[in-house]
Amino acid sequence: MLSTALTSHLFPLHKTNEFFHRRRGRPCRQPIDRHLRADVVKSSSGLQEIKKPAAAPSDERKELSTTWESTGLPPVTAAKRVVLVRHGQSTWNAEGRIQGSSDFSVLTQKGESQAETSRQMLLDDSFDICFSSPLARSKRTAEIIWDSRKKEIITDSNLREIDLYSFQGLLKNEGKAKYGAAYRQWQIDAPNFNIDGHYPVRELWSRARNCWAKILTHESRSILVVAHNAVNQALVATAIGLSTEYFRVLLQSNCGVSVLDFTPNPEGGSPEICLNRLNQTPSPPVSAGSAGGRKTSMRIILVTHGLPQSGVQGEDPFSTDRPLNMLGIIQAQKTAELLLDVKVSTIVSSSAITSVETAKAISKVQEAADCLGADCVPRYVEMKQIPDLDVENILNQTRQESTTLQPGWLRGFEDDVARALWDQSGVAWKSLVDEVSKGSENVNVVAVGHPALNIAIMGHCLNLSKEWLGSFHLDAGSITVVDFPDGPTGRGVLRCINYTAHLGRWSIPITRSTLDDEDF
């Protein structure tokens, strides 16, 4: 066991007196704390929430009864894209040791290789600046990715990993043995986890908002940020307005890449924000693994159908009533190949031509997956069309010009159209969860649909509201993976959003703006 000296911090710990909390919804199936009551008021800078204690809260709960309000992020005068990267595998990752903000681990050989893959992934991007955590494992990852770029990497101690105080340096089984109930709370109720008089997750959320103040006020428009698992989760969550309850819901794998787009708000104030992608990893996200540190064997894989043949000018480029064009066929085939090693239980789709053709391409590859010899038996995969996934009639009601290739395009929907899409997608989400519930283990349900539907389904998974529709983006042929580490009755964990690496040369580059050059 390591000496207690290893748990000391190289950087001062910041005690949080006020926790900035932007919150518009609660995570899927997360019980509401009966000791607290939330009053939510709409404001121009987002939502404000005032937490009020129930009668006579215990001393342990007094910390939770603090009043806080959201403060908008700094306004931007031009569009900005921020690319977040988690460091590669470290020696303490490999050992299963709790790192926190300690600085005693370095990249493993695998970690260096992952960083090199990320460098190649981001090779064509002309970043203006790089911000990095000062901890060795992140700084080395940043140096590999930054490569021969001439500008100096800016280190910021606020980008260090979450401060875990006495936990740091312990193997996970040592933490469990030594701290018992506290370690269990860290695993199942991290936002309320208290150690050495601190609430680490709350402190982290406050620190993440301070990071955004520095990043967004920098003159650069294309920004690389290299940091850590927990702090990158906090950066994503605080950017789009999610509370500490979303800790461990937006996964960040070693060298996973996440992209956020910030555009000026026409009404002024806090910018409009879109999570363009989450956790684009060096290795495929459909391989077996854990979700939030827990093993998972149940998942929904949302597939955005391939592009259809051209129609009338100005029509939705994702229109579902036409066959796939050549690029759409390639996208469908590439997605089928990505899922080759996944034993898909069921493939569901809408009745739209584009979705059905994409689903059939996946089904053919799945059924042939085990046929490598003369005695092979084709794998049976159930295929079905679910009316709940049909949204074409709803989308045809909008009067906005088709802008489905731009981040945040769903913000342009009229309120009645957005409400209809939201209600329909809620029914679709329930249908998908029901499909997962039919199996006991190793259940993989693939759902093929329109990007608007899949975006709305993600919102229901996170237990948000229709106001969040413009906060996410999906490209043609992309996949989004929802894991259920606690089974279908537990909340969904987003392993990745808008993963497109499998499309190779036919994918939209991670960091290239989908807006016109003059706008970005």
Short mmCIF file of C-alpha atoms in Angstrom, two decimals, residues 58-357:
data_model
loop_
_atom_site.label_atom_id
_atom_site.label_comp_id
_atom_site.label_asym_id
_atom_site.label_seq_id
_atom_site.Cartn_x
_atom_site.Cartn_y
_atom_site.Cartn_z
CA SER A 58 -30.16 17.03 9.82
CA ASP A 59 -26.68 18.52 10.13
CA GLU A 60 -25.53 16.16 7.40
CA ARG A 61 -28.09 17.67 5.03
CA LYS A 62 -27.48 21.33 5.86
CA GLU A 63 -24.72 21.47 3.26
CA LEU A 64 -27.35 20.59 0.66
CA SER A 65 -29.75 23.36 1.64
CA THR A 66 -27.53 26.16 0.30
CA THR A 67 -29.27 28.44 -2.19
CA TRP A 68 -27.58 28.77 -5.58
CA GLU A 69 -28.48 30.15 -8.98
CA SER A 70 -27.16 29.44 -12.42
CA THR A 71 -25.00 32.05 -14.06
CA GLY A 72 -24.81 32.10 -17.82
CA LEU A 73 -21.57 31.32 -19.61
CA PRO A 74 -19.64 34.27 -21.05
CA PRO A 75 -21.14 35.54 -24.34
CA VAL A 76 -19.22 34.90 -27.55
CA THR A 77 -19.02 37.30 -30.48
CA ALA A 78 -18.21 34.61 -33.04
CA ALA A 79 -18.71 30.85 -33.29
CA LYS A 80 -16.25 28.78 -31.28
CA ARG A 81 -15.54 25.06 -31.33
CA VAL A 82 -14.01 23.42 -28.26
CA VAL A 83 -12.56 19.90 -28.53
CA LEU A 84 -12.12 18.03 -25.24
CA VAL A 85 -9.74 15.06 -24.99
CA ARG A 86 -9.15 12.84 -21.97
CA HIS A 87 -5.56 11.71 -21.39
CA GLY A 88 -4.39 8.26 -22.51
CA GLN A 89 -4.18 5.26 -20.20
CA SER A 90 -1.97 5.98 -17.19
CA THR A 91 0.00 3.67 -14.92
CA TRP A 92 -2.57 4.14 -12.16
CA ASN A 93 -5.44 3.51 -14.62
CA ALA A 94 -3.80 0.19 -15.39
CA GLU A 95 -3.32 -0.61 -11.68
CA GLY A 96 -6.89 0.30 -10.75
CA ARG A 97 -5.63 2.97 -8.37
CA ILE A 98 -7.62 6.08 -7.44
CA GLN A 99 -5.78 9.03 -8.99
CA GLY A 100 -7.81 12.15 -8.30
CA SER A 101 -5.66 15.25 -8.67
CA SER A 102 -2.43 13.54 -7.57
CA ASP A 103 0.45 13.62 -10.05
CA PHE A 104 2.30 10.34 -9.55
CA SER A 105 1.16 8.39 -12.62
CA VAL A 106 2.37 8.70 -16.20
CA LEU A 107 1.16 7.40 -19.54
CA THR A 108 1.62 3.70 -20.21
CA GLN A 109 2.82 2.49 -23.61
CA LYS A 110 -0.84 1.90 -24.47
CA GLY A 111 -1.62 5.45 -23.32
CA GLU A 112 1.07 6.88 -25.59
CA SER A 113 -0.38 4.86 -28.48
CA GLN A 114 -3.90 6.12 -27.73
CA ALA A 115 -2.62 9.71 -27.72
CA GLU A 116 -0.96 9.12 -31.08
CA THR A 117 -4.27 7.83 -32.48
CA SER A 118 -5.96 10.98 -31.20
CA ARG A 119 -3.22 13.07 -32.83
CA GLN A 120 -3.99 11.45 -36.18
CA MET A 121 -7.72 11.86 -35.56
CA LEU A 122 -7.21 15.60 -35.11
CA LEU A 123 -4.41 16.02 -37.64
CA ASP A 124 -6.26 18.21 -40.13
CA ASP A 125 -7.57 20.67 -37.59
CA SER A 126 -5.98 24.08 -37.31
CA PHE A 127 -6.40 24.67 -33.59
CA ASP A 128 -5.68 28.21 -32.45
CA ILE A 129 -4.73 27.27 -28.90
CA CYS A 130 -4.39 24.32 -26.50
CA PHE A 131 -5.36 24.33 -22.83
CA SER A 132 -4.12 21.44 -20.69
CA SER A 133 -4.25 20.16 -17.16
CA PRO A 134 -0.79 20.55 -15.58
CA LEU A 135 -0.80 16.92 -14.38
CA ALA A 136 1.83 14.81 -16.17
CA ARG A 137 -0.54 12.27 -17.76
CA SER A 138 -2.62 15.00 -19.42
CA LYS A 139 0.26 17.30 -20.28
CA ARG A 140 2.06 14.45 -22.07
CA THR A 141 -1.12 13.58 -24.00
CA ALA A 142 -1.45 17.24 -25.02
CA GLU A 143 2.17 17.34 -26.18
CA ILE A 144 1.67 14.27 -28.38
CA ILE A 145 -1.52 15.65 -29.96
CA TRP A 146 -0.16 19.20 -30.28
CA ASP A 147 2.94 17.76 -31.98
CA SER A 148 4.79 20.33 -34.10
CA ARG A 149 2.34 23.18 -33.66
CA LYS A 150 4.32 26.21 -32.61
CA LYS A 151 2.04 27.89 -30.08
CA GLU A 152 2.71 27.14 -26.43
CA ILE A 153 0.33 24.87 -24.50
CA ILE A 154 -1.44 26.79 -21.73
CA THR A 155 -1.74 24.85 -18.48
CA ASP A 156 -4.55 25.66 -16.05
CA SER A 157 -4.75 24.10 -12.58
CA ASN A 158 -8.56 24.29 -12.75
CA LEU A 159 -8.36 21.57 -15.42
CA ARG A 160 -6.76 19.11 -12.97
CA GLU A 161 -8.71 15.97 -12.14
CA ILE A 162 -11.31 15.88 -9.35
CA ASP A 163 -9.84 16.34 -5.85
CA LEU A 164 -10.47 13.09 -3.93
CA TYR A 165 -8.42 13.89 -0.84
CA SER A 166 -7.80 10.79 1.36
CA PHE A 167 -8.97 8.44 -1.40
CA GLN A 168 -6.04 9.35 -3.65
CA GLY A 169 -3.37 6.69 -4.06
CA LEU A 170 -5.56 3.84 -2.84
CA LEU A 171 -6.38 0.80 -4.91
CA LYS A 172 -10.13 0.61 -5.41
CA ASN A 173 -10.44 -2.47 -3.20
CA GLU A 174 -8.41 -0.66 -0.51
CA GLY A 175 -10.79 2.29 -0.67
CA LYS A 176 -13.73 -0.05 -0.26
CA ALA A 177 -12.11 -1.85 2.69
CA LYS A 178 -10.85 1.26 4.47
CA TYR A 179 -13.78 3.64 3.97
CA GLY A 180 -16.77 1.29 3.66
CA ALA A 181 -19.94 3.41 3.57
CA ALA A 182 -18.12 6.49 2.22
CA TYR A 183 -16.70 4.49 -0.67
CA ARG A 184 -20.14 3.06 -1.43
CA GLN A 185 -21.59 6.57 -1.48
CA TRP A 186 -18.84 7.61 -3.90
CA GLN A 187 -19.97 4.78 -6.18
CA ILE A 188 -23.75 5.21 -6.01
CA ASP A 189 -24.35 8.82 -4.90
CA ALA A 190 -21.28 10.79 -5.99
CA PRO A 191 -22.91 14.27 -5.92
CA ASN A 192 -23.52 13.93 -2.16
CA PHE A 193 -20.24 12.13 -1.45
CA ASN A 194 -18.35 13.86 1.38
CA ILE A 195 -14.75 13.22 2.36
CA ASP A 196 -12.44 15.19 4.64
CA GLY A 197 -15.13 17.87 4.90
CA HIS A 198 -15.41 18.33 1.14
CA TYR A 199 -17.98 17.52 -1.56
CA PRO A 200 -15.61 16.70 -4.46
CA VAL A 201 -18.20 16.53 -7.27
CA ARG A 202 -19.79 19.85 -6.31
CA GLU A 203 -16.37 21.48 -6.10
CA LEU A 204 -15.55 20.06 -9.53
CA TRP A 205 -18.71 21.48 -11.12
CA SER A 206 -17.89 24.93 -9.74
CA ARG A 207 -14.32 24.64 -11.00
CA ALA A 208 -15.54 23.57 -14.47
CA ARG A 209 -17.61 26.74 -14.78
CA ASN A 210 -14.49 28.76 -13.93
CA CYS A 211 -12.70 26.92 -16.75
CA TRP A 212 -15.40 27.94 -19.24
CA ALA A 213 -15.01 31.57 -18.21
CA LYS A 214 -11.34 31.41 -19.22
CA ILE A 215 -11.77 29.26 -22.35
CA LEU A 216 -14.67 31.18 -23.88
CA THR A 217 -13.19 34.62 -23.27
CA HIS A 218 -9.99 33.63 -25.09
CA GLU A 219 -9.82 35.17 -28.56
CA SER A 220 -9.33 31.77 -30.24
CA ARG A 221 -12.16 30.17 -32.21
CA SER A 222 -10.86 26.58 -32.45
CA ILE A 223 -9.71 25.36 -29.05
CA LEU A 224 -8.22 22.07 -27.86
CA VAL A 225 -8.57 21.13 -24.19
CA VAL A 226 -6.73 18.07 -22.82
CA ALA A 227 -7.69 17.01 -19.31
CA HIS A 228 -9.21 14.11 -17.36
CA ASN A 229 -12.25 11.87 -17.01
CA ALA A 230 -14.22 13.65 -14.29
CA VAL A 231 -13.30 17.20 -15.22
CA ASN A 232 -14.21 16.59 -18.89
CA GLN A 233 -17.57 15.20 -17.75
CA ALA A 234 -18.06 18.36 -15.69
CA LEU A 235 -17.08 20.58 -18.62
CA VAL A 236 -19.60 18.91 -20.94
CA ALA A 237 -22.34 18.96 -18.30
CA THR A 238 -21.87 22.56 -17.17
CA ALA A 239 -21.69 23.74 -20.79
CA ILE A 240 -25.11 22.34 -21.68
CA GLY A 241 -26.60 23.01 -18.24
CA LEU A 242 -26.67 19.66 -16.45
CA SER A 243 -26.27 19.26 -12.70
CA THR A 244 -23.97 17.05 -10.62
CA GLU A 245 -26.55 14.26 -10.86
CA TYR A 246 -25.21 13.63 -14.36
CA PHE A 247 -21.77 12.63 -13.07
CA ARG A 248 -20.87 9.26 -14.65
CA VAL A 249 -23.69 9.57 -17.22
CA LEU A 250 -21.62 11.21 -20.00
CA LEU A 251 -18.69 8.80 -20.34
CA GLN A 252 -15.12 9.92 -21.09
CA SER A 253 -12.81 7.05 -22.08
CA ASN A 254 -9.03 7.29 -22.33
CA CYS A 255 -8.30 9.65 -25.25
CA GLY A 256 -12.02 9.98 -25.96
CA VAL A 257 -12.81 13.14 -27.96
CA SER A 258 -15.85 15.32 -27.30
CA VAL A 259 -16.83 18.40 -29.34
CA LEU A 260 -18.87 21.43 -28.24
CA ASP A 261 -20.04 24.23 -30.54
CA PHE A 262 -20.71 27.70 -29.12
CA THR A 263 -22.52 30.27 -31.26
CA PRO A 264 -23.57 33.85 -30.42
CA ASN A 265 -27.05 34.13 -28.94
CA PRO A 266 -29.17 36.43 -31.13
CA GLU A 267 -30.76 37.77 -27.94
CA GLY A 268 -27.38 38.36 -26.30
CA GLY A 269 -25.98 36.81 -23.14
CA SER A 270 -24.96 33.17 -22.72
CA PRO A 271 -24.15 31.51 -26.08
CA GLU A 272 -26.16 28.79 -27.76
CA ILE A 273 -24.41 25.48 -27.14
CA CYS A 274 -24.51 22.17 -29.00
CA LEU A 275 -22.78 18.94 -28.01
CA ASN A 276 -21.61 17.89 -31.47
CA ARG A 277 -20.20 14.58 -30.31
CA LEU A 278 -19.31 12.77 -27.12
CA ASN A 279 -16.49 10.32 -26.43
CA GLN A 280 -15.22 9.50 -29.92
CA THR A 281 -12.69 6.88 -28.86
CA PRO A 282 -9.54 5.40 -30.45
CA SER A 283 -11.21 1.95 -30.29
CA PRO A 284 -14.83 1.17 -31.27
CA PRO A 285 -17.35 2.09 -28.54
CA VAL A 286 -19.38 -1.09 -29.10
CA SER A 287 -16.69 -3.37 -27.68
CA ALA A 288 -17.42 -4.91 -24.29
CA GLY A 289 -16.70 -2.71 -21.33
CA SER A 290 -18.00 -0.91 -18.30
CA ALA A 291 -20.24 2.11 -17.96
CA GLY A 292 -19.36 4.49 -15.17
CA GLY A 293 -17.06 1.86 -13.65
CA ARG A 294 -19.75 -0.85 -13.69
CA LYS A 295 -20.06 -3.82 -16.02
CA THR A 296 -22.92 -3.58 -18.45
CA SER A 297 -24.53 -6.19 -20.66
CA MET A 298 -27.58 -4.29 -21.86
CA ARG A 299 -27.53 -1.47 -24.37
CA ILE A 300 -29.42 0.40 -27.05
CA ILE A 301 -27.45 1.41 -30.16
CA LEU A 302 -29.09 4.33 -31.94
CA VAL A 303 -28.16 4.37 -35.63
CA THR A 304 -28.84 7.41 -37.80
CA HIS A 305 -29.85 6.15 -41.23
CA GLY A 306 -27.68 6.86 -44.27
CA LEU A 307 -28.28 9.74 -46.68
CA PRO A 308 -31.12 9.34 -49.21
CA GLN A 309 -31.14 10.14 -52.91
CA SER A 310 -31.54 13.81 -53.79
CA GLY A 311 -35.00 15.26 -53.84
CA VAL A 312 -36.51 18.69 -54.30
CA GLN A 313 -34.17 21.59 -53.55
CA GLY A 314 -34.66 22.86 -49.98
CA GLU A 315 -36.15 19.55 -48.84
CA ASP A 316 -34.85 17.84 -45.70
CA PRO A 317 -31.53 16.18 -46.74
CA PHE A 318 -32.44 13.38 -44.32
CA SER A 319 -35.84 12.84 -45.94
CA THR A 320 -36.89 9.26 -45.25
CA ASP A 321 -39.20 8.54 -48.20
CA ARG A 322 -36.45 7.91 -50.77
CA PRO A 323 -33.92 5.05 -51.17
CA LEU A 324 -30.36 5.49 -49.93
CA ASN A 325 -27.95 7.18 -52.30
CA MET A 326 -24.48 5.71 -52.92
CA LEU A 327 -22.99 7.46 -49.88
CA GLY A 328 -25.94 6.32 -47.77
CA ILE A 329 -25.36 2.72 -48.87
CA ILE A 330 -21.69 3.02 -47.86
CA GLN A 331 -22.68 4.52 -44.51
CA ALA A 332 -25.11 1.68 -43.85
CA GLN A 333 -22.51 -0.93 -44.80
CA LYS A 334 -19.82 0.66 -42.64
CA THR A 335 -22.20 0.71 -39.68
CA ALA A 336 -23.01 -2.95 -40.28
CA GLU A 337 -19.28 -3.76 -40.26
CA LEU A 338 -18.78 -1.81 -37.02
CA LEU A 339 -21.47 -3.96 -35.38
CA LEU A 340 -20.02 -7.19 -36.77
CA ASP A 341 -18.66 -8.40 -33.42
CA VAL A 342 -21.75 -7.34 -31.49
CA LYS A 343 -24.38 -10.04 -31.10
CA VAL A 344 -27.41 -7.95 -31.89
CA SER A 345 -30.61 -9.23 -30.31
CA THR A 346 -33.12 -7.12 -32.24
CA ILE A 347 -33.01 -4.51 -35.00
CA VAL A 348 -35.90 -2.08 -34.99
CA SER A 349 -36.61 0.74 -37.40
CA SER A 350 -39.37 3.00 -38.64
CA SER A 351 -41.23 2.06 -41.81
CA ALA A 352 -39.35 4.78 -43.75
CA ILE A 353 -37.37 3.53 -46.77
CA THR A 354 -34.03 4.94 -45.61
CA SER A 355 -34.34 3.36 -42.15
CA VAL A 356 -35.50 -0.01 -43.50
CA GLU A 357 -32.63 -0.19 -46.01
#
